[in-house]
Amino acid sequence: VLSNAGEVSITGGIGSELCLSCKTKDDTNGTTTDTDRVNRQGFSVLTIAVEEDLGTGTTAYVSVTNKIDVTEADASGATNNSNWSLQDGRIGLKGDWGNVMLTSREPIFELTHIIDAFGAQNGDSGGTQDSLLLTGIAGGLYNFTHVMPDMISYQMAPMGNLNLELVYGWGAAEETGDGTEGTTSGTAYDMSIMQVGASYAMGNMTLKGSYASHTEVDPNDGGGYGIGSGAADASGLVGALIYDMGNVKISVAINDLEMDMASSTTFTNTNYSGKTFERSGQSVNIQYPVSTGLLTFHTSMVDDVKVDGTALANSGAKNWNVAYIHNLSASTYLFGAYVNKN
């Protein structure tokens, strides 16, 4: 429990993105749809944190980060509920021995994938949608990108250049069959998770890796296809190499994912009918600082998904973008990007 004598801090960032000349082309029927919009993914955040020194080399803390969409409202002009949603909540103890917390946040496996210049703050054009292309088993099926509830995390004290994090989430039927956490409609899934992540710094080079094992998940989590019945187990492995030469920064991420159904299942999209689904992917990011800001290039590619060992033709995907971030001051910037998602 934190008393009213704790130290309070308020931090965050506010931003908005306008997508111009955005178009979505359906290759099946040849139609093209204009999709110009203001960013509805939300890369504005506000963090309120409180810390108290316990006087024993240990600090108690609580931190709450909420996503904000400052330009979004529903058709009536009223504020939409998605304008204010929990992104990262933590309460815990930390000291020279490490950091242990009860938390609801994006865990280490997802974060290891994010190598783009915008980090976790921009989820739309030029941002983490490109890095996180790799976290989906297949279009519409289970995706490892989540703000996970009910987790306990232990970040060990650094051992030289090595950092380790262990995460366990007990799920408790938080996920339901309609793909929405915390609701009561649909079939309940336990969705317990275990993750381990590590990073090792070697001069200008940093190696990162993470393994995830999720049990009793909703295989229809991506919302794209219906399933007959039953839960699934999902696992994944990701590695990232970051090389910072000062005048240029190059990052590479490679992953491999698998989802195993309890039994062979027929999805609404019959191309996905099967028991075991596998997919691997790769991301590359290049950042080049200039006197007024940063030039960056990013590409992500996922291979064709394998269903029971057989690859489905044309089921892969690739994204790429070229962006420029222009610094107006130490804390304010403009950015522009050309984005292609296939």
Short mmCIF file of C-alpha atoms in Angstrom, two decimals:
data_model
loop_
_atom_site.label_atom_id
_atom_site.label_comp_id
_atom_site.label_asym_id
_atom_site.label_seq_id
_atom_site.Cartn_x
_atom_site.Cartn_y
_atom_site.Cartn_z
CA VAL A 1 0.00 0.00 0.00
CA LEU A 2 1.37 3.41 -0.97
CA SER A 3 0.83 6.23 1.46
CA ASN A 4 0.10 9.82 0.54
CA ALA A 5 3.78 10.61 1.19
CA GLY A 6 4.80 8.93 -2.06
CA GLU A 7 6.47 10.82 -4.91
CA VAL A 8 4.04 11.43 -7.78
CA SER A 9 5.04 11.90 -11.44
CA ILE A 10 2.94 12.57 -14.53
CA THR A 11 4.46 11.90 -17.96
CA GLY A 12 3.29 11.02 -21.43
CA GLY A 13 2.98 12.14 -25.01
CA ILE A 14 0.14 13.49 -27.12
CA GLY A 15 -0.03 13.06 -30.87
CA SER A 16 -2.29 12.60 -33.87
CA GLU A 17 -1.84 11.17 -37.34
CA LEU A 18 -3.70 12.02 -40.55
CA CYS A 19 -3.62 9.37 -43.25
CA LEU A 20 -3.76 11.06 -46.68
CA SER A 21 -4.40 9.36 -50.04
CA CYS A 22 -4.88 6.07 -48.19
CA LYS A 23 -6.41 3.32 -50.31
CA THR A 24 -7.27 -0.33 -49.79
CA LYS A 25 -7.30 -2.53 -52.89
CA ASP A 26 -9.09 -5.89 -52.98
CA ASP A 27 -7.11 -8.05 -55.40
CA THR A 28 -9.94 -10.60 -55.63
CA ASN A 29 -12.53 -8.31 -57.17
CA GLY A 30 -10.29 -5.42 -58.23
CA THR A 31 -12.06 -2.76 -56.17
CA THR A 32 -10.24 0.12 -54.46
CA THR A 33 -11.60 1.89 -51.37
CA ASP A 34 -10.49 5.27 -50.04
CA THR A 35 -9.50 4.95 -46.36
CA ASP A 36 -8.34 8.48 -45.48
CA ARG A 37 -8.66 8.95 -41.73
CA VAL A 38 -7.28 10.34 -38.53
CA ASN A 39 -5.30 7.71 -36.64
CA ARG A 40 -7.68 5.62 -34.53
CA GLN A 41 -5.03 3.27 -33.21
CA GLY A 42 -3.87 5.66 -30.53
CA PHE A 43 -0.26 6.64 -29.96
CA SER A 44 -1.01 9.24 -27.29
CA VAL A 45 -0.43 8.10 -23.72
CA LEU A 46 -0.64 9.55 -20.21
CA THR A 47 1.21 7.95 -17.29
CA ILE A 48 0.59 8.64 -13.60
CA ALA A 49 3.08 7.01 -11.24
CA VAL A 50 3.67 7.02 -7.48
CA GLU A 51 6.78 5.75 -5.68
CA GLU A 52 7.70 5.45 -2.00
CA ASP A 53 11.11 4.58 -0.57
CA LEU A 54 10.62 1.92 2.12
CA GLY A 55 14.00 2.71 3.65
CA THR A 56 15.35 -0.83 3.22
CA GLY A 57 16.78 -0.54 -0.28
CA THR A 58 13.35 -1.32 -1.67
CA THR A 59 10.85 1.01 -3.34
CA ALA A 60 7.10 0.44 -3.60
CA TYR A 61 5.45 1.80 -6.72
CA VAL A 62 2.28 1.94 -8.78
CA SER A 63 2.08 3.12 -12.39
CA VAL A 64 -0.91 3.47 -14.73
CA THR A 65 -0.56 4.31 -18.43
CA ASN A 66 -3.67 5.02 -20.50
CA LYS A 67 -3.97 5.36 -24.26
CA ILE A 68 -5.72 8.48 -25.51
CA ASP A 69 -7.17 9.28 -28.93
CA VAL A 70 -7.47 13.05 -28.73
CA THR A 71 -9.12 13.47 -32.14
CA GLU A 72 -11.67 10.65 -32.05
CA ALA A 73 -15.37 10.85 -31.30
CA ASP A 74 -18.38 8.79 -32.31
CA ALA A 75 -20.91 9.87 -34.93
CA SER A 76 -22.86 11.96 -32.41
CA GLY A 77 -19.73 13.87 -31.36
CA ALA A 78 -19.59 12.18 -27.96
CA THR A 79 -16.29 10.83 -26.67
CA ASN A 80 -15.77 7.22 -27.68
CA ASN A 81 -14.87 4.75 -24.91
CA SER A 82 -11.72 3.74 -26.82
CA ASN A 83 -10.35 7.25 -26.27
CA TRP A 84 -9.24 6.22 -22.76
CA SER A 85 -8.06 2.65 -22.28
CA LEU A 86 -5.48 0.93 -20.09
CA GLN A 87 -2.20 0.32 -21.87
CA ASP A 88 0.08 -0.53 -18.96
CA GLY A 89 -0.74 -0.95 -15.26
CA ARG A 90 1.78 -2.01 -12.61
CA ILE A 91 2.03 -2.29 -8.85
CA GLY A 92 5.15 -3.73 -7.31
CA LEU A 93 8.43 -3.59 -5.42
CA LYS A 94 11.89 -2.89 -6.83
CA GLY A 95 15.43 -2.66 -5.54
CA ASP A 96 18.98 -3.82 -6.16
CA TRP A 97 17.61 -7.38 -6.22
CA GLY A 98 15.33 -6.72 -9.18
CA ASN A 99 11.71 -5.75 -9.85
CA VAL A 100 8.57 -7.78 -9.15
CA MET A 101 5.12 -6.56 -10.14
CA LEU A 102 1.49 -7.45 -10.61
CA THR A 103 0.66 -6.05 -14.01
CA SER A 104 -1.64 -5.70 -16.99
CA ARG A 105 0.39 -4.73 -20.06
CA GLU A 106 1.98 -5.85 -23.30
CA PRO A 107 4.41 -8.55 -22.15
CA ILE A 108 8.02 -9.15 -23.14
CA PHE A 109 7.36 -11.47 -26.11
CA GLU A 110 5.36 -8.83 -27.97
CA LEU A 111 7.76 -6.01 -27.06
CA THR A 112 10.79 -7.93 -28.35
CA HIS A 113 9.28 -7.69 -31.86
CA ILE A 114 9.13 -3.88 -31.83
CA ILE A 115 12.24 -2.57 -33.58
CA ASP A 116 10.79 0.42 -35.48
CA ALA A 117 11.75 4.04 -34.89
CA PHE A 118 8.46 4.96 -33.21
CA GLY A 119 8.61 2.29 -30.51
CA ALA A 120 5.36 1.33 -28.85
CA GLN A 121 3.76 4.77 -29.17
CA ASN A 122 2.51 4.63 -32.76
CA GLY A 123 0.27 1.76 -33.72
CA ASP A 124 -0.59 2.89 -37.23
CA SER A 125 1.25 4.02 -40.38
CA GLY A 126 5.00 3.79 -40.03
CA GLY A 127 4.64 2.33 -36.53
CA THR A 128 4.17 -0.93 -34.72
CA GLN A 129 1.61 -2.34 -37.13
CA ASP A 130 4.64 -3.07 -39.27
CA SER A 131 6.78 -4.58 -36.48
CA LEU A 132 3.81 -6.50 -35.09
CA LEU A 133 2.82 -8.00 -38.43
CA LEU A 134 4.94 -10.92 -37.19
CA THR A 135 2.86 -11.68 -34.07
CA GLY A 136 -0.21 -13.15 -35.82
CA ILE A 137 -0.46 -16.91 -36.47
CA ALA A 138 -2.46 -16.12 -39.62
CA GLY A 139 -4.94 -13.52 -40.78
CA GLY A 140 -7.89 -13.59 -38.37
CA LEU A 141 -6.42 -16.30 -36.14
CA TYR A 142 -4.63 -16.05 -32.78
CA ASN A 143 -2.34 -13.05 -32.32
CA PHE A 144 0.30 -12.59 -29.59
CA THR A 145 -0.27 -8.81 -29.57
CA HIS A 146 -2.28 -8.21 -26.38
CA VAL A 147 -2.51 -6.02 -23.34
CA MET A 148 -2.44 -9.09 -21.10
CA PRO A 149 -4.37 -8.97 -17.80
CA ASP A 150 -3.55 -10.72 -14.52
CA MET A 151 0.21 -11.21 -14.83
CA ILE A 152 3.08 -11.40 -12.39
CA SER A 153 6.47 -10.33 -13.75
CA TYR A 154 9.94 -10.62 -12.27
CA GLN A 155 12.74 -8.59 -13.85
CA MET A 156 16.01 -9.83 -12.40
CA ALA A 157 18.75 -7.44 -11.38
CA PRO A 158 21.24 -7.04 -14.27
CA MET A 159 23.95 -9.70 -14.30
CA GLY A 160 26.68 -7.76 -16.06
CA ASN A 161 25.35 -7.11 -19.55
CA LEU A 162 22.57 -9.70 -19.24
CA ASN A 163 18.95 -8.86 -18.35
CA LEU A 164 16.22 -11.47 -17.77
CA GLU A 165 12.45 -11.23 -17.30
CA LEU A 166 9.99 -13.96 -16.32
CA VAL A 167 6.24 -13.54 -16.84
CA TYR A 168 3.30 -15.70 -15.77
CA GLY A 169 -0.35 -14.90 -16.38
CA TRP A 170 -3.10 -17.06 -14.97
CA GLY A 171 -5.81 -15.95 -17.37
CA ALA A 172 -8.87 -16.88 -15.29
CA ALA A 173 -11.23 -17.03 -18.30
CA GLU A 174 -10.46 -13.45 -19.30
CA GLU A 175 -10.82 -14.19 -23.02
CA THR A 176 -14.19 -15.05 -24.52
CA GLY A 177 -15.26 -16.60 -27.79
CA ASP A 178 -16.12 -13.28 -29.39
CA GLY A 179 -12.48 -12.20 -29.13
CA THR A 180 -13.14 -9.60 -26.42
CA GLU A 181 -11.38 -9.66 -23.07
CA GLY A 182 -13.45 -9.17 -19.95
CA THR A 183 -16.88 -9.75 -21.51
CA THR A 184 -19.32 -12.53 -20.72
CA SER A 185 -20.56 -13.43 -24.20
CA GLY A 186 -19.20 -16.40 -26.10
CA THR A 187 -17.17 -19.35 -24.87
CA ALA A 188 -14.69 -18.64 -22.07
CA TYR A 189 -11.00 -19.52 -22.49
CA ASP A 190 -8.46 -19.69 -19.69
CA MET A 191 -5.64 -18.06 -21.71
CA SER A 192 -2.87 -18.58 -19.19
CA ILE A 193 0.60 -17.54 -20.35
CA MET A 194 4.26 -18.13 -19.58
CA GLN A 195 6.97 -15.97 -21.13
CA VAL A 196 10.69 -15.51 -20.67
CA GLY A 197 12.77 -12.74 -22.22
CA ALA A 198 16.46 -11.86 -22.24
CA SER A 199 18.74 -9.16 -23.62
CA TYR A 200 22.52 -9.06 -23.79
CA ALA A 201 24.53 -5.93 -24.64
CA MET A 202 27.92 -6.22 -26.37
CA GLY A 203 29.26 -2.74 -27.09
CA ASN A 204 27.29 -1.33 -30.04
CA MET A 205 25.33 -4.57 -30.43
CA THR A 206 22.36 -5.86 -28.41
CA LEU A 207 20.88 -9.34 -28.69
CA LYS A 208 17.30 -9.95 -27.55
CA GLY A 209 15.22 -13.11 -27.35
CA SER A 210 11.89 -14.23 -25.96
CA TYR A 211 9.82 -17.41 -25.73
CA ALA A 212 6.06 -17.53 -25.15
CA SER A 213 3.72 -20.40 -24.29
CA HIS A 214 -0.01 -19.61 -24.15
CA THR A 215 -2.52 -22.30 -23.20
CA GLU A 216 -6.28 -22.53 -23.71
CA VAL A 217 -6.42 -19.53 -26.05
CA ASP A 218 -9.21 -18.54 -28.40
CA PRO A 219 -7.96 -19.52 -31.89
CA ASN A 220 -10.37 -16.99 -33.42
CA ASP A 221 -8.68 -14.19 -31.43
CA GLY A 222 -7.91 -12.21 -34.59
CA GLY A 223 -11.65 -11.92 -35.27
CA GLY A 224 -11.43 -12.93 -38.91
CA TYR A 225 -12.90 -16.43 -39.05
CA GLY A 226 -15.35 -18.51 -37.09
CA ILE A 227 -14.42 -21.90 -35.67
CA GLY A 228 -16.33 -25.05 -34.90
CA SER A 229 -15.41 -25.39 -31.23
CA GLY A 230 -12.51 -25.90 -28.87
CA ALA A 231 -9.49 -24.00 -27.59
CA ALA A 232 -5.88 -24.08 -28.72
CA ASP A 233 -2.35 -23.82 -27.39
CA ALA A 234 0.02 -21.29 -28.96
CA SER A 235 3.76 -20.85 -28.67
CA GLY A 236 6.39 -18.63 -30.21
CA LEU A 237 10.08 -17.80 -30.31
CA VAL A 238 11.56 -14.44 -31.37
CA GLY A 239 15.10 -13.13 -31.63
CA ALA A 240 16.28 -9.61 -32.39
CA LEU A 241 19.68 -8.10 -33.21
CA ILE A 242 20.19 -4.35 -32.80
CA TYR A 243 23.42 -2.76 -34.05
CA ASP A 244 23.87 0.93 -33.27
CA MET A 245 26.87 2.50 -35.04
CA GLY A 246 26.02 6.04 -33.93
CA ASN A 247 25.40 7.40 -37.43
CA VAL A 248 23.12 4.51 -38.38
CA LYS A 249 21.11 1.91 -36.46
CA ILE A 250 20.17 -1.44 -37.98
CA SER A 251 17.73 -3.85 -36.31
CA VAL A 252 16.59 -7.31 -37.39
CA ALA A 253 13.91 -9.53 -35.83
CA ILE A 254 13.07 -13.15 -36.73
CA ASN A 255 10.30 -15.27 -35.22
CA ASP A 256 8.50 -18.60 -35.45
CA LEU A 257 4.93 -19.21 -34.22
CA GLU A 258 2.72 -22.26 -33.80
CA MET A 259 -0.90 -22.86 -32.79
CA ASP A 260 -2.15 -26.37 -32.04
CA MET A 261 -5.88 -27.10 -31.83
CA ALA A 262 -7.24 -29.82 -29.55
CA SER A 263 -8.52 -31.52 -32.70
CA SER A 264 -8.79 -30.76 -36.41
CA THR A 265 -11.21 -27.88 -36.88
CA THR A 266 -13.08 -26.46 -39.86
CA PHE A 267 -12.88 -22.68 -40.01
CA THR A 268 -15.35 -20.57 -41.94
CA ASN A 269 -12.48 -19.93 -44.32
CA THR A 270 -11.94 -23.56 -45.39
CA ASN A 271 -8.36 -22.80 -46.44
CA TYR A 272 -7.56 -22.68 -42.73
CA SER A 273 -9.17 -26.05 -41.88
CA GLY A 274 -6.72 -28.14 -39.88
CA LYS A 275 -5.19 -28.84 -36.49
CA THR A 276 -1.70 -27.28 -36.43
CA PHE A 277 -0.79 -23.86 -37.84
CA GLU A 278 2.78 -22.59 -38.23
CA ARG A 279 4.24 -19.33 -39.49
CA SER A 280 7.59 -17.54 -39.41
CA GLY A 281 8.50 -13.95 -40.17
CA GLN A 282 11.28 -11.37 -40.42
CA SER A 283 11.57 -7.60 -39.84
CA VAL A 284 14.34 -5.15 -40.75
CA ASN A 285 14.57 -1.54 -39.57
CA ILE A 286 17.18 1.08 -40.52
CA GLN A 287 17.42 4.46 -38.77
CA TYR A 288 19.65 7.26 -40.05
CA PRO A 289 19.92 10.41 -37.90
CA VAL A 290 20.17 13.75 -39.70
CA SER A 291 20.69 17.25 -38.31
CA THR A 292 16.94 17.97 -38.18
CA GLY A 293 15.60 14.57 -37.20
CA LEU A 294 15.61 10.95 -38.36
CA LEU A 295 15.19 9.05 -41.61
CA THR A 296 13.92 5.49 -41.23
CA PHE A 297 13.08 2.48 -43.40
CA HIS A 298 11.18 -0.57 -42.20
CA THR A 299 10.00 -3.80 -43.76
CA SER A 300 8.26 -6.84 -42.26
CA MET A 301 7.49 -10.12 -44.01
CA VAL A 302 5.62 -13.24 -42.92
CA ASP A 303 5.84 -16.51 -44.81
CA ASP A 304 2.89 -18.51 -46.09
CA VAL A 305 1.09 -20.15 -43.17
CA LYS A 306 1.52 -23.93 -42.91
CA VAL A 307 -1.59 -25.91 -42.04
CA ASP A 308 -0.74 -29.44 -40.86
CA GLY A 309 2.63 -29.06 -42.56
CA THR A 310 1.35 -27.84 -45.94
CA ALA A 311 1.94 -24.22 -46.94
CA LEU A 312 -1.05 -22.27 -48.26
CA ALA A 313 -0.09 -20.39 -51.40
CA ASN A 314 -0.38 -16.58 -51.27
CA SER A 315 -1.17 -16.57 -47.53
CA GLY A 316 1.92 -14.57 -46.56
CA ALA A 317 2.14 -10.80 -46.17
CA LYS A 318 4.66 -7.97 -46.29
CA ASN A 319 4.71 -4.33 -45.19
CA TRP A 320 7.23 -1.59 -45.80
CA ASN A 321 7.50 2.10 -45.10
CA VAL A 322 9.86 5.03 -45.52
CA ALA A 323 9.48 7.80 -42.93
CA TYR A 324 11.04 11.07 -41.84
CA ILE A 325 10.79 12.41 -38.29
CA HIS A 326 11.40 16.17 -38.07
CA ASN A 327 12.30 17.54 -34.63
CA LEU A 328 10.70 20.88 -33.84
CA SER A 329 12.08 20.85 -30.28
CA ALA A 330 13.34 18.42 -27.67
CA SER A 331 9.81 17.10 -27.09
CA THR A 332 7.84 17.92 -30.27
CA TYR A 333 8.18 16.42 -33.73
CA LEU A 334 6.40 16.08 -37.05
CA PHE A 335 6.59 12.96 -39.16
CA GLY A 336 5.63 11.84 -42.63
CA ALA A 337 5.66 8.35 -44.08
CA TYR A 338 4.86 6.38 -47.22
CA VAL A 339 3.41 3.01 -46.22
CA ASN A 340 2.66 -0.07 -48.32
CA LYS A 341 0.92 -3.08 -46.78
CA ASN A 342 0.36 -6.21 -48.85
#
